[in-house]
Coordinates of C-alpha atoms in Angstrom, one line a residue:
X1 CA 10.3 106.9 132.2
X2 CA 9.7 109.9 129.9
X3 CA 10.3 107.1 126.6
X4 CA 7.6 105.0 128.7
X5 CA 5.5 108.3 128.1
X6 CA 6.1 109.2 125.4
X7 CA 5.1 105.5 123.6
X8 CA 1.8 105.7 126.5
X9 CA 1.0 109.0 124.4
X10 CA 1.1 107.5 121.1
X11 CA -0.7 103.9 121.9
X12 CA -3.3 105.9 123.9
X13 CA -4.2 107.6 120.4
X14 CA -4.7 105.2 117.4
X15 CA -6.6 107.1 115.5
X16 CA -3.4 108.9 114.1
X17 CA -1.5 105.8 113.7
X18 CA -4.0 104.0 112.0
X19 CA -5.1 106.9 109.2
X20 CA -1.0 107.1 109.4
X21 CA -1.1 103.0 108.4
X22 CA -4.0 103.2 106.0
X23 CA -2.6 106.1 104.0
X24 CA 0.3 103.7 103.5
X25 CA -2.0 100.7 102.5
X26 CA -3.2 103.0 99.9
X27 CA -0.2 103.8 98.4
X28 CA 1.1 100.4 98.4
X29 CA -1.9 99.6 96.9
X30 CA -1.9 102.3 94.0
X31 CA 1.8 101.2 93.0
X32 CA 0.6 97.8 92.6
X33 CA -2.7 98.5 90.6
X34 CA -0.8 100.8 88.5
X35 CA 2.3 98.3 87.9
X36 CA -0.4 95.9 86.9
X37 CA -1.8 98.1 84.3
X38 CA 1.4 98.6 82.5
X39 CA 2.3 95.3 82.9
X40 CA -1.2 94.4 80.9
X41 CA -0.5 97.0 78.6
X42 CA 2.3 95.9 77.7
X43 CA 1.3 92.1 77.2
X44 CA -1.0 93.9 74.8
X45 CA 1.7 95.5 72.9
X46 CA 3.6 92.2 72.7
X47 CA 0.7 90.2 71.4
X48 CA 0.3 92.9 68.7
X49 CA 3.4 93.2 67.6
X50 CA 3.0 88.9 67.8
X51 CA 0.1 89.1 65.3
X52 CA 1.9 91.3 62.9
X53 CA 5.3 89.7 62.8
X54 CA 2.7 86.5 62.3
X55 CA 1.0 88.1 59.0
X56 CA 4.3 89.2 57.8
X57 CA 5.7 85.4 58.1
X58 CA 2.3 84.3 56.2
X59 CA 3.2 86.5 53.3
X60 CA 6.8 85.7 53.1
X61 CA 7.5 82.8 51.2
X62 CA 9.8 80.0 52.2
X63 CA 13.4 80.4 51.3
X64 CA 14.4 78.8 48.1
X65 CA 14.2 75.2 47.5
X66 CA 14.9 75.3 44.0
X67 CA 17.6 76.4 41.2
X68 CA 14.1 77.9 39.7
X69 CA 13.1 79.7 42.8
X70 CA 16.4 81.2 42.9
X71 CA 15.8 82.3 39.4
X72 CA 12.4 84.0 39.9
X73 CA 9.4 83.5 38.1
X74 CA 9.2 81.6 35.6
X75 CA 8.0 83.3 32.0
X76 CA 8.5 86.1 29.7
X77 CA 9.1 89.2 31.0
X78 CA 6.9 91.3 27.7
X79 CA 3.0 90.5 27.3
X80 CA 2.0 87.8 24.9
X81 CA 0.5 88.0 21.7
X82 CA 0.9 88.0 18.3
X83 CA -0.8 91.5 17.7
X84 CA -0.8 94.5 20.4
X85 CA -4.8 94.3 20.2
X86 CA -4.2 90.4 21.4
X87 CA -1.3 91.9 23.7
X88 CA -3.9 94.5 25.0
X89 CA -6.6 92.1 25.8
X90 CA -4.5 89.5 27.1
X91 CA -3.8 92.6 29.9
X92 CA -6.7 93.6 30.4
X93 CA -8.2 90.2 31.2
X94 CA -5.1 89.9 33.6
X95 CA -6.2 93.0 35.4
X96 CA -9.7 92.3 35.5
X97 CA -9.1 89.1 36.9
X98 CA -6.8 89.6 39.4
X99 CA -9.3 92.3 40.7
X100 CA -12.3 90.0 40.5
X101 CA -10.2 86.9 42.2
X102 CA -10.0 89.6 45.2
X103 CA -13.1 90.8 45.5
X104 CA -13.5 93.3 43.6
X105 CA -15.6 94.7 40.8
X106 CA -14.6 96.0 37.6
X107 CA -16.5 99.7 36.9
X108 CA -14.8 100.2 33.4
X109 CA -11.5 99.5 31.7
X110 CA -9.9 100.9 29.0
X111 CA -6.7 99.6 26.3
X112 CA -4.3 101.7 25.7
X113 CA -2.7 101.0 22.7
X114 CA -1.0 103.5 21.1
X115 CA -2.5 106.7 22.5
X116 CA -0.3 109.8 24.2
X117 CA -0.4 107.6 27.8
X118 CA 1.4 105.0 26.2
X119 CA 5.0 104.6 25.4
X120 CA 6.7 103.5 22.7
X121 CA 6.3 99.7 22.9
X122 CA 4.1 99.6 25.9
X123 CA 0.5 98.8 26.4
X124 CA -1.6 99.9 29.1
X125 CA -5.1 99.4 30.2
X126 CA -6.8 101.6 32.7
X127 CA -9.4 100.2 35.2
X128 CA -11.8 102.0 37.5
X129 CA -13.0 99.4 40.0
X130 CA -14.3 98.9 43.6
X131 CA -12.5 97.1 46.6
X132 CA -11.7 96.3 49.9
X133 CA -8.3 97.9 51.3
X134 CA -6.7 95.0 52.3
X135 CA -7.9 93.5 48.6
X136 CA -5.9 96.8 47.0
X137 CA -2.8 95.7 49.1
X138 CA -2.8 92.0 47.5
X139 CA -4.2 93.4 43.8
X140 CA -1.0 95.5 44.1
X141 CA 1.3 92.6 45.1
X142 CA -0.5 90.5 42.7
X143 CA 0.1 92.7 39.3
X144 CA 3.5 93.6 40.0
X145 CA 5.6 90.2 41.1
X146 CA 5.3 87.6 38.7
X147 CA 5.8 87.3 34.9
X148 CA 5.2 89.3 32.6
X149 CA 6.6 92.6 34.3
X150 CA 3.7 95.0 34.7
X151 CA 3.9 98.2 35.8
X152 CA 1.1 100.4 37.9
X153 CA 1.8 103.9 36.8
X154 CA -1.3 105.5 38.3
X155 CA -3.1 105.0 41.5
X156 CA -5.7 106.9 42.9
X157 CA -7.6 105.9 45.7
X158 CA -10.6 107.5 46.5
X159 CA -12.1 106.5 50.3
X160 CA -15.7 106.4 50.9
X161 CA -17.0 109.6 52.7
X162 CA -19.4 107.8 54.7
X163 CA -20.1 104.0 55.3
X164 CA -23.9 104.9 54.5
X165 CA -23.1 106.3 51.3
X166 CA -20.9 103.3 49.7
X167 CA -22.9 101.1 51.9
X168 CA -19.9 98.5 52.3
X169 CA -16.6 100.7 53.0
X170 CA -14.8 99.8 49.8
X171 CA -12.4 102.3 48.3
X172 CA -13.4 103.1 44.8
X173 CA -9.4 103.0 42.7
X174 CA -8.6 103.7 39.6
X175 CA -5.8 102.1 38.2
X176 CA -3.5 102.4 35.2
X177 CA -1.3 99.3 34.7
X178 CA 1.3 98.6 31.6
X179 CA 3.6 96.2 30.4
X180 CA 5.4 95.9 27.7
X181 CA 4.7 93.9 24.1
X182 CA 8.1 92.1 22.4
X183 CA 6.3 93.0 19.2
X184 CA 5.9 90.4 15.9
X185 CA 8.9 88.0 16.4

């Protein structure tokens, strides 16, 4: 009889039992909210990492196909031209190009032809120009893979300080690429 009591006691109060069972509900129910909120942070995490190894698969080329491929790029490794002024120009339009194609603008250039920046049998051209960052990645890429071997021996990025004072958030670069000229053959 004294269990029989003792379990009268307890049923004939509910109000301890039932703050007793919703403290537990609660609990339950934090565990689960916050095993949920990992779990969708980590989805997140996955579908970044997803998006990046998919931009780095859209850059990488296809494996070789070809005994050229293999090779690398086709062309001469020195600038063409028959003078180093042609040499020089022929850079410079290369530069300027590859900036424009991108979507950038050229500020000013300068050939470097023979002057103390130079070395011996190398011309260089200097270009102060406007872009977007992910524009500076490819212009990077862009000048040194390929034919002829070019060279980006100064870089200097300067950010804007405020979007209302460049107005579009482009990074204002200066850039000094060479290559070298074969010379009169």
């Amino acid at each position: 009889m004294n269990q029989a009591a003792t379990l009268q006691k307890i049923l004939g109060k509910p109000l301890p039992a039932a703050a007793a069972y919703a403290g537990v509900m609660l609990l339950a129910l934090f565990v689960i909210g916050s095993t949920l909120a990992d779990m969708l942070g980590k989805r997140a995490d996955v579908g970044a990492a997803r998006a990046m190894l998919e931009q780095f698969d859209g850059r990488k080329a296809a494996g070789p196909t070809t005994a050229a491929d293999i090779r690398g790029p086709a062309g001469s490794p020195f600038l063409d031209g028959a003078t180093v002024t042609v040499a020089g120009a022929a850079l410079l339009q290369r530069v300027s190009a590859a900036i424009t194609r991108l979507g950038g603008n050229v500020l000013s250039s300068q050939v470097d032809l023979q002057g103390t920046q130079s070395k011996a049998g190398f011309v260089a051209v200097i270009a102060n120009c406007d872009i977007d960052q992910p524009g500076l990645q490819k212009l990077l890429y862009d000048i040194e893979a390929g034919m002829p071997f070019l060279f980006v021996d100064q870089l200097v990025v300067q950010a804007p300080v405020t979007l209302s004072t460049s107005g579009d958030g482009r990074l204002h670069v200066l850039i000094a690429v060479s290559g070298q000229w074969q010379g009169t053959k």
